[in-house]
Coordinates of C-alpha atoms (C1' of nucleotides) in Angstrom, one line a residue:
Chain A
X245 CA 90.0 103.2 98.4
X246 CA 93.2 104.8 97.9
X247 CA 96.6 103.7 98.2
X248 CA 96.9 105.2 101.3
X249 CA 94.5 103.2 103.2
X250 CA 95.4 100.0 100.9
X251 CA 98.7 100.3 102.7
X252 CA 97.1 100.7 106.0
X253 CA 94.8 97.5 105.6
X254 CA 97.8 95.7 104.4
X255 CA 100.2 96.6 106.5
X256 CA 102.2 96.8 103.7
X257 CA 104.2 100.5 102.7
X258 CA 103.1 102.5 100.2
X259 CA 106.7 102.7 98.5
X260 CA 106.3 98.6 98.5
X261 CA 103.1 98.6 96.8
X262 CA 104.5 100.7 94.3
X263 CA 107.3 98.3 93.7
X264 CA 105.2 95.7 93.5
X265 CA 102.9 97.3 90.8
X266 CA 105.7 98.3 89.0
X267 CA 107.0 94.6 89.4
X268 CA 103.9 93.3 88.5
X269 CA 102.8 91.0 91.1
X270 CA 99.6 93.9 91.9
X271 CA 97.5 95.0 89.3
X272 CA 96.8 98.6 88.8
X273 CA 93.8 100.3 90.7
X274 CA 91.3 102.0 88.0
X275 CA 92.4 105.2 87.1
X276 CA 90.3 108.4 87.5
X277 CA 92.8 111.0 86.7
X278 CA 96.1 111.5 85.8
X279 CA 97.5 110.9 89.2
X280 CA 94.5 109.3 91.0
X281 CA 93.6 105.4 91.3
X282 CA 91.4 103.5 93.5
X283 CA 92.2 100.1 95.0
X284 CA 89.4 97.3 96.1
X285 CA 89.0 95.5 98.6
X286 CA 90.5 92.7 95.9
X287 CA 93.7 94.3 96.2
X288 CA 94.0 93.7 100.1
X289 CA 93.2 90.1 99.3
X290 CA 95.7 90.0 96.7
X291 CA 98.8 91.8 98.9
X292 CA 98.1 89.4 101.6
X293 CA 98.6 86.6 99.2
X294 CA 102.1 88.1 98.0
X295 CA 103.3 89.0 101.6
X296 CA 102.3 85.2 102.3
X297 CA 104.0 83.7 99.8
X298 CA 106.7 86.0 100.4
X299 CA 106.8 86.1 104.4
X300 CA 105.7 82.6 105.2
X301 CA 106.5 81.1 102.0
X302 CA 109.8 82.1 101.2
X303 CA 109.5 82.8 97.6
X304 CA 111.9 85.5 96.0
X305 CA 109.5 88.1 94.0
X306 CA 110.0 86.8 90.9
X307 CA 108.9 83.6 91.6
X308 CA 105.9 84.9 93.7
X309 CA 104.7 87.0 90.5
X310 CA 105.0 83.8 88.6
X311 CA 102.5 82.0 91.0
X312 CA 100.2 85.0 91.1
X313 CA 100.0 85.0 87.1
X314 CA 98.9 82.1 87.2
X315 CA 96.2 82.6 89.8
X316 CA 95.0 85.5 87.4
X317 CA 95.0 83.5 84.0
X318 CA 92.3 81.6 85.6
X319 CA 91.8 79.2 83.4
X320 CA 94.8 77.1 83.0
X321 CA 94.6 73.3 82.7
X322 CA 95.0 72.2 86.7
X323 CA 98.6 70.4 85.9
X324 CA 99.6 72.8 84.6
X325 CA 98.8 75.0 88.0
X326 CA 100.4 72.4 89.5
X327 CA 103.5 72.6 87.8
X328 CA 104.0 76.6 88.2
X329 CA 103.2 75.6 91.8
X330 CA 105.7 73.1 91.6
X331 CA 108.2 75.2 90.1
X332 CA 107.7 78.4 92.3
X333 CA 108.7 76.4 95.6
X334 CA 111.6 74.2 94.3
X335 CA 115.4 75.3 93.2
X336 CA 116.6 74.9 90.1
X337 CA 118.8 72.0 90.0
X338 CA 122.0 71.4 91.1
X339 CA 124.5 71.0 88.5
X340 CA 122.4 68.0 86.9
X341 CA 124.3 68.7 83.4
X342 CA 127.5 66.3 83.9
X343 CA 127.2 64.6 86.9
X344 CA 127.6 60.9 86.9
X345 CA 125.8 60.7 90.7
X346 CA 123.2 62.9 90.2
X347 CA 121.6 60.7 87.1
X348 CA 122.1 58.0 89.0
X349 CA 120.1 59.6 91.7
X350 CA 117.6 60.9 89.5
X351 CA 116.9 57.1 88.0
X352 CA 116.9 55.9 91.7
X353 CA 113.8 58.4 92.4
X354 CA 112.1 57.8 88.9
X355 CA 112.3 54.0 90.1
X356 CA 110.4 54.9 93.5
X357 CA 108.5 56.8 91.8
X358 CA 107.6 54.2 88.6
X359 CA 107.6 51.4 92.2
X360 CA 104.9 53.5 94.0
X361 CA 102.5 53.7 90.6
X362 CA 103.3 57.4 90.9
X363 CA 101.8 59.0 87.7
X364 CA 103.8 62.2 87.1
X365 CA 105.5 63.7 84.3
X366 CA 109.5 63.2 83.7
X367 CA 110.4 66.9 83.7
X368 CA 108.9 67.5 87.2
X369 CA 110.7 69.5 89.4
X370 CA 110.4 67.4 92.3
X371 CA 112.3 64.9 90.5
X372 CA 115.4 66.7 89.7
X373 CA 115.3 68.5 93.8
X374 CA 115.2 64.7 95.0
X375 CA 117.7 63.9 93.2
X376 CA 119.6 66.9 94.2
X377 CA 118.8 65.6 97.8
X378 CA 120.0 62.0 97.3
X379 CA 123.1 63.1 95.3
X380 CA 124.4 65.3 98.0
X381 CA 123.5 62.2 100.8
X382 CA 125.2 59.4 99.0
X383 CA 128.3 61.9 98.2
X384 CA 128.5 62.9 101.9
X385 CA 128.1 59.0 103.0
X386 CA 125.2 59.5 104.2
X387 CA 123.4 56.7 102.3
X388 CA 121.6 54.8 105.4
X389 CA 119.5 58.2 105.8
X390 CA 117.9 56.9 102.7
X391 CA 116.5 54.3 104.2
X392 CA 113.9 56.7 105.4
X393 CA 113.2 57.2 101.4
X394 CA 110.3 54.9 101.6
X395 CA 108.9 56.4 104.8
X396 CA 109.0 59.5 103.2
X397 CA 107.4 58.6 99.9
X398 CA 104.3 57.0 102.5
X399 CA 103.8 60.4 103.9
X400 CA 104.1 62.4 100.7
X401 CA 101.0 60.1 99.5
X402 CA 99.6 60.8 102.7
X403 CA 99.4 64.5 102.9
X404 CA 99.0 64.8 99.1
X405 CA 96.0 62.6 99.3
X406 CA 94.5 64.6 102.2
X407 CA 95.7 68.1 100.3
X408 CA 93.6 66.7 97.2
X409 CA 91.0 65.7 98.6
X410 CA 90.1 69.3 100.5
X411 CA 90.8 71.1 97.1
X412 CA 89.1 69.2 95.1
X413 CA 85.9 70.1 97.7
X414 CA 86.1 73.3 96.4
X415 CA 83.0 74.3 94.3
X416 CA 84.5 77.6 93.0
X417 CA 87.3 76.9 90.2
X418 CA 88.6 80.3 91.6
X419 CA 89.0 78.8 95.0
X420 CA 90.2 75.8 93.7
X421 CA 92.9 77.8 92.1
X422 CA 93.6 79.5 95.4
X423 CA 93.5 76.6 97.3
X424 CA 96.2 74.5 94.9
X425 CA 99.0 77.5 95.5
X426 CA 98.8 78.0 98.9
X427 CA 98.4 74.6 99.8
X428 CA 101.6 74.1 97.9
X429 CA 103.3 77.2 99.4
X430 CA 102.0 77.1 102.9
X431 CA 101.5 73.2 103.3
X432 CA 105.0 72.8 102.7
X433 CA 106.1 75.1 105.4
X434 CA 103.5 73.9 107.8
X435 CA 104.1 70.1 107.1
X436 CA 108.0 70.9 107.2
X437 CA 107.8 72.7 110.6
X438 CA 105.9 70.0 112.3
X439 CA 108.4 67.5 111.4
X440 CA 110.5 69.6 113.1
X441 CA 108.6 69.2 116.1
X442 CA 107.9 65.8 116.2
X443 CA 111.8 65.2 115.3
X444 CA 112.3 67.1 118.9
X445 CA 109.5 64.8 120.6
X446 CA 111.2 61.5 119.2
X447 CA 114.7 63.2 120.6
X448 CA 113.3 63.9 124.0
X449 CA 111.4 60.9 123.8
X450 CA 114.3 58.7 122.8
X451 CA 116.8 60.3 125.4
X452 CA 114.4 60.1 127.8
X453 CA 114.6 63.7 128.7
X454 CA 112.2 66.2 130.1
X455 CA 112.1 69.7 127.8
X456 CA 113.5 72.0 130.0
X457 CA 111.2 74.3 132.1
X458 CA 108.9 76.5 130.5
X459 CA 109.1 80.2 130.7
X460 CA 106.7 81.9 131.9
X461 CA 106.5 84.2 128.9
X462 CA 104.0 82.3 127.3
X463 CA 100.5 82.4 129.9
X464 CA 98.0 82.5 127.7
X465 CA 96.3 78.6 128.3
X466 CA 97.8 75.4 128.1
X467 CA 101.2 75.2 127.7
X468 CA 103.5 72.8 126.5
X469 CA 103.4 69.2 127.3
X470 CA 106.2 68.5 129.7
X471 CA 105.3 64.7 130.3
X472 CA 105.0 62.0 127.8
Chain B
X1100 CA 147.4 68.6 99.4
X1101 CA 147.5 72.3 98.6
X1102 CA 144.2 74.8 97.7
X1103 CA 144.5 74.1 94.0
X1104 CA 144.2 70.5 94.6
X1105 CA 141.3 71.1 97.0
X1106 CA 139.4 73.4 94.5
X1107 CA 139.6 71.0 91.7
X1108 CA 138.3 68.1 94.1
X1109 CA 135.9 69.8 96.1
X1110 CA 134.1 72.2 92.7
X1111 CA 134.8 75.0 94.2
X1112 CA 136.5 77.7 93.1
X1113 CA 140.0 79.0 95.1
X1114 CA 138.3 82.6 95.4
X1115 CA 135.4 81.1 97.1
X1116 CA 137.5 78.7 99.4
X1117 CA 139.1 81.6 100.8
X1118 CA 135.7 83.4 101.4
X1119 CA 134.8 80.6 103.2
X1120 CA 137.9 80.2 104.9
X1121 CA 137.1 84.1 106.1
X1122 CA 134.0 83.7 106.9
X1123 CA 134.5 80.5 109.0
X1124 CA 133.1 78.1 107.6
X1125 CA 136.1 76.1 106.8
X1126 CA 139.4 75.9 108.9
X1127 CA 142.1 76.9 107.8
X1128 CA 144.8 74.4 106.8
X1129 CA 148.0 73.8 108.5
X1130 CA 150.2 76.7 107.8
X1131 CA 153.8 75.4 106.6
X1132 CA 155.4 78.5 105.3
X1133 CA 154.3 82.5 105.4
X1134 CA 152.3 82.0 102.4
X1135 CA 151.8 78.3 102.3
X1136 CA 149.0 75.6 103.9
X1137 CA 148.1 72.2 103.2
X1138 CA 144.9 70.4 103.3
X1139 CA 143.3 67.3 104.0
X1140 CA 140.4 64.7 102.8
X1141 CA 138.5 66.6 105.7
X1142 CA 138.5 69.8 104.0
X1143 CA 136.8 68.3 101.3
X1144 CA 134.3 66.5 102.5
X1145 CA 133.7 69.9 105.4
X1146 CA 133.7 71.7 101.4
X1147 CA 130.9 69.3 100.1
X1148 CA 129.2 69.3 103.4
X1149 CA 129.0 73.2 103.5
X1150 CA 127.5 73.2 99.0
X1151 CA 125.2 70.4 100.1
X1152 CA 123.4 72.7 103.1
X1153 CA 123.9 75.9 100.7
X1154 CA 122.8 74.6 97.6
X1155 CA 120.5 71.9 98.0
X1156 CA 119.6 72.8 101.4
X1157 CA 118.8 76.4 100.8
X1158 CA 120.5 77.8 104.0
X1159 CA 122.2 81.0 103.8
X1160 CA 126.3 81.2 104.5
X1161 CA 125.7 82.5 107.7
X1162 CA 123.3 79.7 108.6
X1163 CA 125.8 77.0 107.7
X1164 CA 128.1 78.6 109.4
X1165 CA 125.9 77.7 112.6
X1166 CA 125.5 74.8 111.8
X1167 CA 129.1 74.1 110.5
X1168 CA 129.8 75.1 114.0
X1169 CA 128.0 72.7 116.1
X1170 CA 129.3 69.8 114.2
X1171 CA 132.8 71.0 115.1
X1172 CA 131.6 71.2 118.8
X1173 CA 131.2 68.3 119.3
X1174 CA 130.0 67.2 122.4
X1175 CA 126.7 69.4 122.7
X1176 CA 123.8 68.1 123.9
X1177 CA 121.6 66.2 121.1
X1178 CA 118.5 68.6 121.8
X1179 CA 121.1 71.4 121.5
X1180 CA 122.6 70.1 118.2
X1181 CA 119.0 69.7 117.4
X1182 CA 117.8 73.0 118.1
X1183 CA 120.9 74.7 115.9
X1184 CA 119.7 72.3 112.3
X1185 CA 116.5 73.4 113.3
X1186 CA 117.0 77.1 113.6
X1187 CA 118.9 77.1 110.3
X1188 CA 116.0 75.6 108.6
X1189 CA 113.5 77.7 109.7
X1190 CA 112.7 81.6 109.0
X1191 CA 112.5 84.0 112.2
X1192 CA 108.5 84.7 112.9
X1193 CA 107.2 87.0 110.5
X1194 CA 105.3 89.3 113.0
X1195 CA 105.0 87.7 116.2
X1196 CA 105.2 90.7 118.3
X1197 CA 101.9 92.9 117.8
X1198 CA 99.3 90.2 116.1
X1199 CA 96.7 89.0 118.3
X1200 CA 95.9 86.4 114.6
X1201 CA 99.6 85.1 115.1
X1202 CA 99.2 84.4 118.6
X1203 CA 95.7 83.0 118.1
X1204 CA 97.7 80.5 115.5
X1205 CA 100.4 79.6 117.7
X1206 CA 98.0 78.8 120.6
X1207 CA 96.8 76.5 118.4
X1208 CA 100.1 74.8 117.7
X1209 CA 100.8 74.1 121.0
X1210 CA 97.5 72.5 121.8
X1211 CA 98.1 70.6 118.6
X1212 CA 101.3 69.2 120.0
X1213 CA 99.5 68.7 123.8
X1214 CA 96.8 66.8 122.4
X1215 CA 99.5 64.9 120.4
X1216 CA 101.9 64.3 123.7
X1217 CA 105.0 65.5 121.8
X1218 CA 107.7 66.9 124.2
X1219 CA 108.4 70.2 122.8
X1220 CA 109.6 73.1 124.4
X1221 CA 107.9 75.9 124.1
X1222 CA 110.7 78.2 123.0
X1223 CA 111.3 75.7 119.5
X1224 CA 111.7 77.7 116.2
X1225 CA 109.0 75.0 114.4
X1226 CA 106.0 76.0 116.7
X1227 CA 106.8 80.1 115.2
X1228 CA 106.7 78.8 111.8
X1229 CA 104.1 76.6 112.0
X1230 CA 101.9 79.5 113.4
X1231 CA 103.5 81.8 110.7
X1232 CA 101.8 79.6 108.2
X1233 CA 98.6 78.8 110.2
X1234 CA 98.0 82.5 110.6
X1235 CA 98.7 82.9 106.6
X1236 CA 96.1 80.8 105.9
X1237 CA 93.3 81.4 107.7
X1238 CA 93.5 85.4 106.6
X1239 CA 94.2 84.3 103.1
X1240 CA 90.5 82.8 103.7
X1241 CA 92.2 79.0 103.4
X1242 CA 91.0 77.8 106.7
X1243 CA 89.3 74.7 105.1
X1244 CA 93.2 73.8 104.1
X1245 CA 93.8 73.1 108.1
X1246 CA 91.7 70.2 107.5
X1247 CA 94.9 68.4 106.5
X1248 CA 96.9 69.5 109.8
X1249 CA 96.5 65.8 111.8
X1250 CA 97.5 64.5 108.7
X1251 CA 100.3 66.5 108.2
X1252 CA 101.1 65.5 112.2
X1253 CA 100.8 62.0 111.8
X1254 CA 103.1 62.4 108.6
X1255 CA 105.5 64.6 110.6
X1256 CA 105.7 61.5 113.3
X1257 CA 106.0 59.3 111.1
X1258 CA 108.8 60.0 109.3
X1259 CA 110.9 61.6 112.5
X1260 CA 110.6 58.7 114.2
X1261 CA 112.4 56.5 111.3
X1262 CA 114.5 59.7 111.0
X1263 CA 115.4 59.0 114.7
X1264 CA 116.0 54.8 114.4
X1265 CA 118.2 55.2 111.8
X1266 CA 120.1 58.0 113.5
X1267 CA 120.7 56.8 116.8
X1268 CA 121.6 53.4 114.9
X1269 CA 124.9 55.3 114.1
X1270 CA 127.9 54.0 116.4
X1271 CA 130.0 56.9 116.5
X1272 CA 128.6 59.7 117.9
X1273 CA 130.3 62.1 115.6
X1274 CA 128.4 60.0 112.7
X1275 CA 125.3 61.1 114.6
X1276 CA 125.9 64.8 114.7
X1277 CA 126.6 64.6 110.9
X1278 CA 123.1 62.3 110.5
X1279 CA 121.6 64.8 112.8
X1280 CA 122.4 68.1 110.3
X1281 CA 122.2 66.2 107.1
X1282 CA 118.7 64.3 107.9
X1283 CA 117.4 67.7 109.2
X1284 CA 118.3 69.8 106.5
X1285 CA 118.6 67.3 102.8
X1286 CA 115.5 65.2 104.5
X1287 CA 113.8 68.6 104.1
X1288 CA 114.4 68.6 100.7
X1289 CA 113.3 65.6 99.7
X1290 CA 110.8 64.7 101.5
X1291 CA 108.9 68.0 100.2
X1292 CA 110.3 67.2 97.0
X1293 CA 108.4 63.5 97.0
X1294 CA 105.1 65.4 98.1
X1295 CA 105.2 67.4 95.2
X1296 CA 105.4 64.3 93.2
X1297 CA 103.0 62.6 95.2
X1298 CA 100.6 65.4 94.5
X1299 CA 101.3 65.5 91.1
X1300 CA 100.2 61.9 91.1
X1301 CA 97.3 62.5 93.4
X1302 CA 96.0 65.5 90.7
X1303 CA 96.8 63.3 87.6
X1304 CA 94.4 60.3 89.1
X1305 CA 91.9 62.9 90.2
X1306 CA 91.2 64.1 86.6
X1307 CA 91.5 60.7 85.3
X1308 CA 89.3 59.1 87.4
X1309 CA 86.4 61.1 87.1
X1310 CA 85.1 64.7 86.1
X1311 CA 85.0 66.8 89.1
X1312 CA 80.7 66.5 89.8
X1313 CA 80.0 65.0 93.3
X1314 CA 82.3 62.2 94.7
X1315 CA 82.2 62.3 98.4
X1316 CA 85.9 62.8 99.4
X1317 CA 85.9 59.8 101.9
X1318 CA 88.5 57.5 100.5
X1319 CA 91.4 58.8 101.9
X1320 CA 95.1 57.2 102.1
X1321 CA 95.7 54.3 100.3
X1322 CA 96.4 55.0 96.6
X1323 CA 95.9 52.1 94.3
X1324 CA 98.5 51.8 91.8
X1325 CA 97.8 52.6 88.4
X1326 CA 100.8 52.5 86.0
X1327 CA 100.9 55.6 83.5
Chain C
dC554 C1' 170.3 78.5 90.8
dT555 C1' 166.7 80.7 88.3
dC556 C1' 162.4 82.0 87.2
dC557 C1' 157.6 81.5 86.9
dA558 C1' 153.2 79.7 88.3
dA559 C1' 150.9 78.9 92.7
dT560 C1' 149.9 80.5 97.2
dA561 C1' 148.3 83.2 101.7
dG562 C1' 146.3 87.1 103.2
dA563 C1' 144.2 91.6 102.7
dT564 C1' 141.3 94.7 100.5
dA565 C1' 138.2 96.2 97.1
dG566 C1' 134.7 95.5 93.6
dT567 C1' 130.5 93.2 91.5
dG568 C1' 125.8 91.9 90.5
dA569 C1' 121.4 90.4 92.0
dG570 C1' 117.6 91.2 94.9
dA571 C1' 114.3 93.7 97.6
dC572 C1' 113.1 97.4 98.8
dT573 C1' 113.4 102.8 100.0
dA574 C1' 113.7 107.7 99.1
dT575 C1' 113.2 111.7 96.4
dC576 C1' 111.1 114.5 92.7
dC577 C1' 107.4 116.4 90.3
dA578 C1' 103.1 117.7 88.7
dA579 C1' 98.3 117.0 89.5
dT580 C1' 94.8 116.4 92.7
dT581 C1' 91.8 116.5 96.8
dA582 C1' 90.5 117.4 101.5
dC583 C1' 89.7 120.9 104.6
Chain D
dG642 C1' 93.5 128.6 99.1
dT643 C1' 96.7 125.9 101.0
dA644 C1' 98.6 121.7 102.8
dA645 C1' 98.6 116.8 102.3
dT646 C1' 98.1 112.9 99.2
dT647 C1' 98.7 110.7 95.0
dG648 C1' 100.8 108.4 90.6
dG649 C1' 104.7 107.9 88.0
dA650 C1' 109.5 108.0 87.3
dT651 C1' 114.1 107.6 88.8
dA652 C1' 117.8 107.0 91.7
dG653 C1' 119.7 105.3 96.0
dT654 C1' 120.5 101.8 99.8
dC655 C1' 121.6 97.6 102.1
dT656 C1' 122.6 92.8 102.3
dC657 C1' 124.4 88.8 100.4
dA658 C1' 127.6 85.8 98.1
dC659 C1' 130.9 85.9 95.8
dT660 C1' 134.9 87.6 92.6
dA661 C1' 139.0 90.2 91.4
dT662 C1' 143.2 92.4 92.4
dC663 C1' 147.4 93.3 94.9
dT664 C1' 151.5 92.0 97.5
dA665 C1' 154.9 89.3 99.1
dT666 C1' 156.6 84.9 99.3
dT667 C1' 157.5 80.0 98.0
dG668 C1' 157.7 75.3 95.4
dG669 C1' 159.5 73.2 91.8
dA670 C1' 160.8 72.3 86.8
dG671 C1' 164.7 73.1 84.0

DNA sequence: CTCCAATAGATAGTGAGACTATCCAATTAC
DNA sequence: GTAATTGGATAGTCTCACTATCTATTGGAG
């Protein structure tokens, strides 16, 4: 196909597609003259990825070409997926150079972490955004929030056991590749939204209020539970 | 104490005080001459509050602005306060108009959360997202990844429901809006921060253990520890 | 009392990021 | 044969989050 109907299929516009090659998060169709190129059906696949990641995601471009170089080197050792993974969803610390707090927060999450049996490696990302996290609670006194650290730690090992376990089911290293960024990527928004919700259902539940009516806007089957 | 003083406590620079002082985001001090104010301990904790939500939260000015604003409310409803953190956390819905996909995925959000009994209403910013990344993944071919969505659930209520306890354990109410914004936005953080480790972990005992071949991937949850 | 650094408020400028628009020459579809 | 499409290059736009400059004041050390 040509770019034209690439851009159809992916609802994406051709002046974006051309940024993207030129950013190089989309390969270049093969060429069969000077101003011709045809696109496959691989290329759809791959836009959809990038608008995910992207879109859903939230992942600047740079970080999303990161992620997608990795996909294409294919044969990277899985940590070290993991890590690019890791690295593509979290911030870059805080100002963890001369802070007192945040190195002591830092130590306080390598001791849950060393406490749990956690294997991971000491320059993890996750462990410099948790201790961006607990830094900015304890300096806000907001330290009995942490008492949920432990909670949290159980559902990490939770989901991460479940995630793992569905990947690893994979037969196709390709897939499995696939399967380890945007369960990274998407989980994270999926797992973080439903928090969301059931922080609203232990609200209502708590205050012993009803949601407020539902609208009418949404008809198509069941709607939302109004009774607990 | 004058903005000098405040910069120097707070990090943060006099040009940017000022832009926030513009843009809302922290009052203005009390004006005792044409061209002089002073400040208080408030304004730098309101300072730290507003780099904590910005740079460890992620949210955008205008977003903690929102937010900003409902703690200075003050008496708003609890599911209104909670309904402002969680629209600051959340993305607006990529394309919920036109997609019959989208819809398909949020259909399937709200019968998650019926079949759970959470008291949601129907209009909440976390049941858009979570079909934003539901729809992602099953046209990124990743439907076998939705195997982990009870177990993200049961994580989700797990850790909003200690959220909640130690919440509504605060005294002072104005304590609680504070818990309220600060638990929505920094738990965030680091509870997707501990997953990623948690995964890490997961991966690392994974390849230890034993060379991908055929281990039914029954033994879910409970992770042994194993020092590293 | 003097004088200079600090200050409030207003306005303008900057740099990154993510596109978006315009050109041009070479196809290609009709 | 002509109009539309394409690839490649370059430049422009828009938002965001600051950052810098300017103009009167004003606080305070000497």
């Amino acid at each position: 196909m040509r770019i034209g109907e690439l851009s159809r299929l992916s609802q994406v516009s051709v002046a974006t597609i051309k940024y993207y090659l030129r950013e190089d998060l989309l390969p270049p169709g093969t060429a069969t003259a000077t101003n011709q190129a045809t696109y496959t059906e691989a290329h759809v696949r791959r836009l959809r990825l990038i608008r995910a990641l992207i879109d859903v995601g939230g992942l600047s471009v740079a970080r999303a070409r990161d992620v997608i170089a990795a996909v294409d080197a294919g044969d990277l050792p899985p940590h070290t997926l993991l890590g690019i993974a890791h690295g593509a969803v979290t911030r870059p610390p805080d100002r963890s150079g001369t802070d007192p707090a945040w190195h002591a927060a830092r130590t306080e999450v390598v001791e849950l972490v060393h406490r749990r049996g956690w294997s991971v490696s000491p320059d993890s990302p996750g462990l410099d955004q948790a201790a961006d996290a607990i830094r900015a609670l304890r300096t806000l006194g907001q330290d009995d929030l942490l008492g949920c650290l432990e909670t949290y730690a159980d559902a990490a090992e939770l989901v991460a056991g479940r995630e793992l376990d569905i990947v690893v089911a994979r037969a196709d290293p390709t897939r499995m590749v696939e399967g380890v960024i945007t369960g990274t990527v998407l989980g994270e928004v999926l797992l973080a939204s439903l928090r969301l919700l059931a922080q609203q259902d232990a609200s209502a539940r708590h205050l012993g209020a009803a949601p407020p009516p539902t609208t009418p806007t949404d008809q198509r089957g069941s709607n939302t539970a109004a009774t607990t």
